[in-house]
Coordinates of C-alpha atoms and ligand atoms in Angstrom, one line a residue:
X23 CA 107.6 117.1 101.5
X24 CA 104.6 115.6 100.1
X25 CA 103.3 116.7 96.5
X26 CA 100.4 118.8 96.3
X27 CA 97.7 118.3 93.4
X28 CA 95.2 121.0 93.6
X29 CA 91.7 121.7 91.3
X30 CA 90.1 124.7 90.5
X31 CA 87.2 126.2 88.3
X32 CA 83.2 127.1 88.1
X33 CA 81.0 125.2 89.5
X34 CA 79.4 122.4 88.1
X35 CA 82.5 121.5 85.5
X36 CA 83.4 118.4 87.0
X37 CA 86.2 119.2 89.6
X38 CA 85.2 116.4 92.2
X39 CA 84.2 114.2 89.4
X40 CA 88.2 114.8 88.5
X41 CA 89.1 114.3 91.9
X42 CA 87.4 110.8 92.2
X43 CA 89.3 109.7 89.2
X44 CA 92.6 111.2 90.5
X45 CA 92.0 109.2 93.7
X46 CA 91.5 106.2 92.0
X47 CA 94.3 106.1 90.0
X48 CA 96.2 107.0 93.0
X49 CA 94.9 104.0 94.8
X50 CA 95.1 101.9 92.1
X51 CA 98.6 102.5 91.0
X52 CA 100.1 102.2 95.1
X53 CA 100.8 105.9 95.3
X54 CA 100.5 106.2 98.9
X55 CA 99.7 107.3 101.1
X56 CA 97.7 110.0 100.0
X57 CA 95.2 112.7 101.7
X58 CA 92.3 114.0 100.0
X59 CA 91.3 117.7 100.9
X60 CA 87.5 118.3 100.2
X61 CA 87.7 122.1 100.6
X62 CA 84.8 122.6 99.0
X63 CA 82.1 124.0 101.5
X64 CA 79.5 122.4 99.1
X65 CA 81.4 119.0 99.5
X66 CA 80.9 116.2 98.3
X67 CA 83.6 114.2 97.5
X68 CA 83.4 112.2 100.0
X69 CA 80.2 110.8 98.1
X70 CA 82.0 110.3 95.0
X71 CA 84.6 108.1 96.7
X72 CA 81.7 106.1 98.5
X73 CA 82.0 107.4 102.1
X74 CA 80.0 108.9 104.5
X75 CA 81.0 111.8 106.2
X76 CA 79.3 112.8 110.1
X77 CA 82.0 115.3 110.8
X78 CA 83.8 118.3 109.2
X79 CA 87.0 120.6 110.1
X80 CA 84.3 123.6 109.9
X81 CA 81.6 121.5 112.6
X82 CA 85.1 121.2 115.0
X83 CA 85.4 124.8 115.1
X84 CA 82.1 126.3 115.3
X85 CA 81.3 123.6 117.5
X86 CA 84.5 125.2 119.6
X87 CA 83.4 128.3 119.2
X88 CA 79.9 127.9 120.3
X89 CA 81.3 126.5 123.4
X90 CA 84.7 127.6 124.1
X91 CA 84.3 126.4 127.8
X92 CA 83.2 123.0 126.9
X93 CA 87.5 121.6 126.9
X94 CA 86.9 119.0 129.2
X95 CA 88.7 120.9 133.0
X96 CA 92.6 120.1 133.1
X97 CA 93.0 119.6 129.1
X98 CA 94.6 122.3 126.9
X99 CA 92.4 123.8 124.2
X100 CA 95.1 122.8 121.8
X101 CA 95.4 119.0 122.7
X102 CA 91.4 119.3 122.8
X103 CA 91.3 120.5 119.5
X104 CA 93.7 118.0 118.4
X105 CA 91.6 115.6 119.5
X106 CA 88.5 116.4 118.0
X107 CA 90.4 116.8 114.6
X108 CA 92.0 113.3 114.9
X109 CA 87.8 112.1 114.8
X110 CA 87.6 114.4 111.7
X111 CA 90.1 112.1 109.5
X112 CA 88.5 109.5 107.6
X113 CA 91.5 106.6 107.0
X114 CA 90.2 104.3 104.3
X115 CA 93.1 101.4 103.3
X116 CA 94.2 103.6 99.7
X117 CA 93.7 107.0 101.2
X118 CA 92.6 109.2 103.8
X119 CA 90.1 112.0 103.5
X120 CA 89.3 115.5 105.1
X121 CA 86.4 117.4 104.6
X122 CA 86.9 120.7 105.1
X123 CA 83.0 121.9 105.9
X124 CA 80.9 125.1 106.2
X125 CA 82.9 128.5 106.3
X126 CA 83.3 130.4 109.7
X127 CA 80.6 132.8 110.5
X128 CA 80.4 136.4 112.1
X129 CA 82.8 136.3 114.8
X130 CA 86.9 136.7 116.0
X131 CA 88.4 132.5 114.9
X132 CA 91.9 133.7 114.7
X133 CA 93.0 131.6 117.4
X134 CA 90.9 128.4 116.9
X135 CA 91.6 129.5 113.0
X136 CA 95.4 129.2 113.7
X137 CA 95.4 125.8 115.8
X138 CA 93.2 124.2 113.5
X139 CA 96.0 125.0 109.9
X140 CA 98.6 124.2 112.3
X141 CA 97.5 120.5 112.6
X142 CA 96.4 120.4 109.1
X143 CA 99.6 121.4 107.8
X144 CA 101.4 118.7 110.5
X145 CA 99.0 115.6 109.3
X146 CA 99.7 116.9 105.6
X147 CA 103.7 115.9 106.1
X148 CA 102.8 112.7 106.8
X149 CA 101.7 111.8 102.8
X150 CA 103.2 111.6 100.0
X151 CA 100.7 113.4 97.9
X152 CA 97.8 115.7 98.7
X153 CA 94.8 116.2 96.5
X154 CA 92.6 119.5 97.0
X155 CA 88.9 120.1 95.4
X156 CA 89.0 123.5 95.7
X157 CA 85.8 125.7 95.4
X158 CA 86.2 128.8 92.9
X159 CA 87.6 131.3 95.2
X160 CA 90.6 128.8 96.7
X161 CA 89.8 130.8 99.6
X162 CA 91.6 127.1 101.3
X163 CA 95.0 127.3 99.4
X164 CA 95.2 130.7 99.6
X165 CA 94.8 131.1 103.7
X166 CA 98.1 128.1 103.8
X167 CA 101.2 129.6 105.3
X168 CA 103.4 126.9 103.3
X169 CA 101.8 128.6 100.5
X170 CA 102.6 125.7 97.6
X171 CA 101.0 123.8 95.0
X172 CA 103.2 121.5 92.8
X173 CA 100.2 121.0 89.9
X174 CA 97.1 123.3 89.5
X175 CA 94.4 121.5 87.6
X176 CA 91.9 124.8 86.2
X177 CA 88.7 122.8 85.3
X178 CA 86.1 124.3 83.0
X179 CA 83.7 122.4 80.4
X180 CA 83.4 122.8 77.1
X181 CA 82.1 126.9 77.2
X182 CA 83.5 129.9 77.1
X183 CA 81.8 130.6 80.8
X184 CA 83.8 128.1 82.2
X185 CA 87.0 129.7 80.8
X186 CA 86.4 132.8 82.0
X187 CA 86.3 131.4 85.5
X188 CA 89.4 129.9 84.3
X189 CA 90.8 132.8 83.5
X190 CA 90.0 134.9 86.6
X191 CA 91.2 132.0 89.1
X192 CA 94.4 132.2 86.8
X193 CA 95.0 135.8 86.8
X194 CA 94.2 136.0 90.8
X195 CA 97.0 133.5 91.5
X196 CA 99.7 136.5 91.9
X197 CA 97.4 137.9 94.7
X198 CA 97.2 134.2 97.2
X199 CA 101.1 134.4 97.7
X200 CA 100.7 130.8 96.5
X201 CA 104.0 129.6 94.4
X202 CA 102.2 127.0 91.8
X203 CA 105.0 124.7 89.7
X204 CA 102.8 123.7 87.2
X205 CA 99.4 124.9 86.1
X206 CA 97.3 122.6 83.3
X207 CA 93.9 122.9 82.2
X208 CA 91.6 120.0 81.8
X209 CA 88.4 120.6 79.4
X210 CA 85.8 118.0 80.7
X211 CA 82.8 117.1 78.8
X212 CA 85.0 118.1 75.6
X213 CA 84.3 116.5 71.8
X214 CA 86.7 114.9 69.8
X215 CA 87.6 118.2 68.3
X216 CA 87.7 121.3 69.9
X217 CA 86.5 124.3 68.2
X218 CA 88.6 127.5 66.8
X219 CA 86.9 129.9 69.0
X220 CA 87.2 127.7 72.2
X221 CA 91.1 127.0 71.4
X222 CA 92.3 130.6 70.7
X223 CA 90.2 131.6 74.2
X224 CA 92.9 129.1 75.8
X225 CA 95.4 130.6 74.3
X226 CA 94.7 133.9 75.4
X227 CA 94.7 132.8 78.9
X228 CA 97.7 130.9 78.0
X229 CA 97.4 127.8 80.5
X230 CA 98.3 124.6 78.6
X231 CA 95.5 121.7 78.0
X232 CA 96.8 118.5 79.8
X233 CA 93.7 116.9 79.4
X234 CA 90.6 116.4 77.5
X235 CA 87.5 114.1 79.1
X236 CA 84.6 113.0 76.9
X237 CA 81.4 113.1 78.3
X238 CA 81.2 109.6 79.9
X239 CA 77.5 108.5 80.3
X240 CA 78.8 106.0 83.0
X241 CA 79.5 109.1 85.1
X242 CA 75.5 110.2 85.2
X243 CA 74.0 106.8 85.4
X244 CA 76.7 106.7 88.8
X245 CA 75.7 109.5 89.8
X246 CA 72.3 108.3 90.1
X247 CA 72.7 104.9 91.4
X248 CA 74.8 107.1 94.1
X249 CA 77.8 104.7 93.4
X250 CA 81.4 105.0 94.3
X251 CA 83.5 106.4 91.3
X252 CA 86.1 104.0 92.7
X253 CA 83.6 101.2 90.9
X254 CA 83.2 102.8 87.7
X255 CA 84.6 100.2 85.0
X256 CA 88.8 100.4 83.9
X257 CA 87.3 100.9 80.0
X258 CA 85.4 104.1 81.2
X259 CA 86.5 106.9 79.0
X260 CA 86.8 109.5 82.1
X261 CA 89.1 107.0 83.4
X262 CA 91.2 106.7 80.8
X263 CA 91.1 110.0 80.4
X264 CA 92.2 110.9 83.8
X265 CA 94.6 107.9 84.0
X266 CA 96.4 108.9 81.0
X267 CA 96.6 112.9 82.6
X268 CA 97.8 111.5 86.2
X269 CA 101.2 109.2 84.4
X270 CA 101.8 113.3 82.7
X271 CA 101.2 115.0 86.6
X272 CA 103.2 112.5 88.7
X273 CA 106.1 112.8 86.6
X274 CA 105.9 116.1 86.1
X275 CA 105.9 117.3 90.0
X276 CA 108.6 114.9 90.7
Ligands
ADP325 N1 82.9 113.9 81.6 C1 81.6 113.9 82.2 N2 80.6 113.2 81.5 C2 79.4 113.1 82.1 N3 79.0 113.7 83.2 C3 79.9 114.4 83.9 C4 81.3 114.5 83.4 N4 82.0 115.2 84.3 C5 81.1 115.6 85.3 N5 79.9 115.1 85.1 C6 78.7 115.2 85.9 O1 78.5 116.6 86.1 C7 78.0 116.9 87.4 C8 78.9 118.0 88.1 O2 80.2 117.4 88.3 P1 81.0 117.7 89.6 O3 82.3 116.9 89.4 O4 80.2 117.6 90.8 O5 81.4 119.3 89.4 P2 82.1 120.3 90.4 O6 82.8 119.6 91.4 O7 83.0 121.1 89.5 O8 80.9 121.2 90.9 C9 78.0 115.6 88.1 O9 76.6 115.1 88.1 C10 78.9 114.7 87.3 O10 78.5 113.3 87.3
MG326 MG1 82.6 119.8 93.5

């Protein structure tokens, strides 16, 4: 069954940033083949990884539902949908990628709802790991019926806001019927030392720190040049940084 790798936290505190880097090394160490989830609605991983995406799980299904006579005559809805889904894959050489999309609107998308995680949750068999950028609410993870994450990564920065998000995501996990193995938090944009005040909040919450990332000025100046993370130099400290967390997940979730 392949390993799941999930991230979580406020917005803005550098989950898909994260899950560029967690791609990369990924790639770059020949674990594959691996399938990265962008099931953010806001996504935008796919621009961090240097791809363009046209089409999304969430234009599939309200494109179905717009039109649920449009199955071409003699197909099944299912093997329709399928189809359509298939387009939605993007298969790059390390990786593939799905984008998730725009939530459902007003309306009954049980059925199209239930085709549509029934061939996510086939393709997701065929890799050996699975990366999700989740948006705060994990409203993704928590809808799966093979309700399993082998490592949560709770993302916040270096402020107590972020925590708190940290903390609520953390204390909701009970409620998505989700069984976790490991949970870590990563404090991004973090300096050398971290204060009293921010390390006794953690505590409280009581997730471990697997991870600390500097602020890396590489990361804005890519950002603007709209480059690929994948480019970003081997001596960038995010890298590292993220390098050094992935050899600590991938044994751990073994
Ligand atoms: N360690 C870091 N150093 C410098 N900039 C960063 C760092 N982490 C993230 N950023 C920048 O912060 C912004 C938000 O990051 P992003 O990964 O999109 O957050 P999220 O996915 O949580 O909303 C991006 O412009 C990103 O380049
Ligand atoms: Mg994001």
């Amino acid at each position: 069954m392949s390993k799941i790798i999930a991230l979580a936290g406020k917005g803005g505190v550098g989950k898909t940033t994260v899950a560029a880097l967690i791609m990369r090394h990924l790639a770059e160490n020949g674990e594959s083949p691996v399938l990265a989830v962008d099931a953010d609605p806001n996504s935008n991983l796919g621009e961090t990884l240097g791809i363009d995406v046209e089409k999304t799980v969430g234009d599939v299904r309200e494109g179905f539902m717009k039109d649920p006579q449009g199955v071409p005559s003699g197909m099944d809805k299912i093997v329709y949908l399928e189809m359509l889904m298939n387009q939605v894959i993007i298969e790059r050489e390390a990786f593939d990628l799905l984008v998730m999309g725009r939530q459902e609107g007003q309306g009954c998308y049980c059925m199209v709802n239930n085709i549509l995680n029934r061939f996510t949750e086939e393709l997701e068999k065929n890799y050996k790991y699975l990366m999700v950028d989740n948006e705060a609410g994990m409203e993704h993870l928590s809808r799966r019926t093979t309700g399993k994450v082998d490592m949560l990564l709770l993302v916040t920065d270096y402020a107590l806001r972020g925590l708190r998000a940290v903390e609520r995501i953390n204390s909701m996990l009970p409620e998505l019927k989700l069984s976790v193995g490991n949970v870590g938090l990563i404090v991004n944009r973090a300096p050398k030392e971290l204060g009293k005040a921010f390390l006794d909040e953690c505590d409280k919450i009581g997730v471990p720190i697997v991870c600390t990332i500097p602020d890396d000025g590489a990361l804005l100046e890519f950002d603007m040049e709209q480059r690929s993370l994948m480019e970003l130099p081997a001596d960038s400290t995010a890298v590292q940084a993220v390098d050094g967390l992935m050899g600590k997940v991938i044994e751990s979730v073994q």
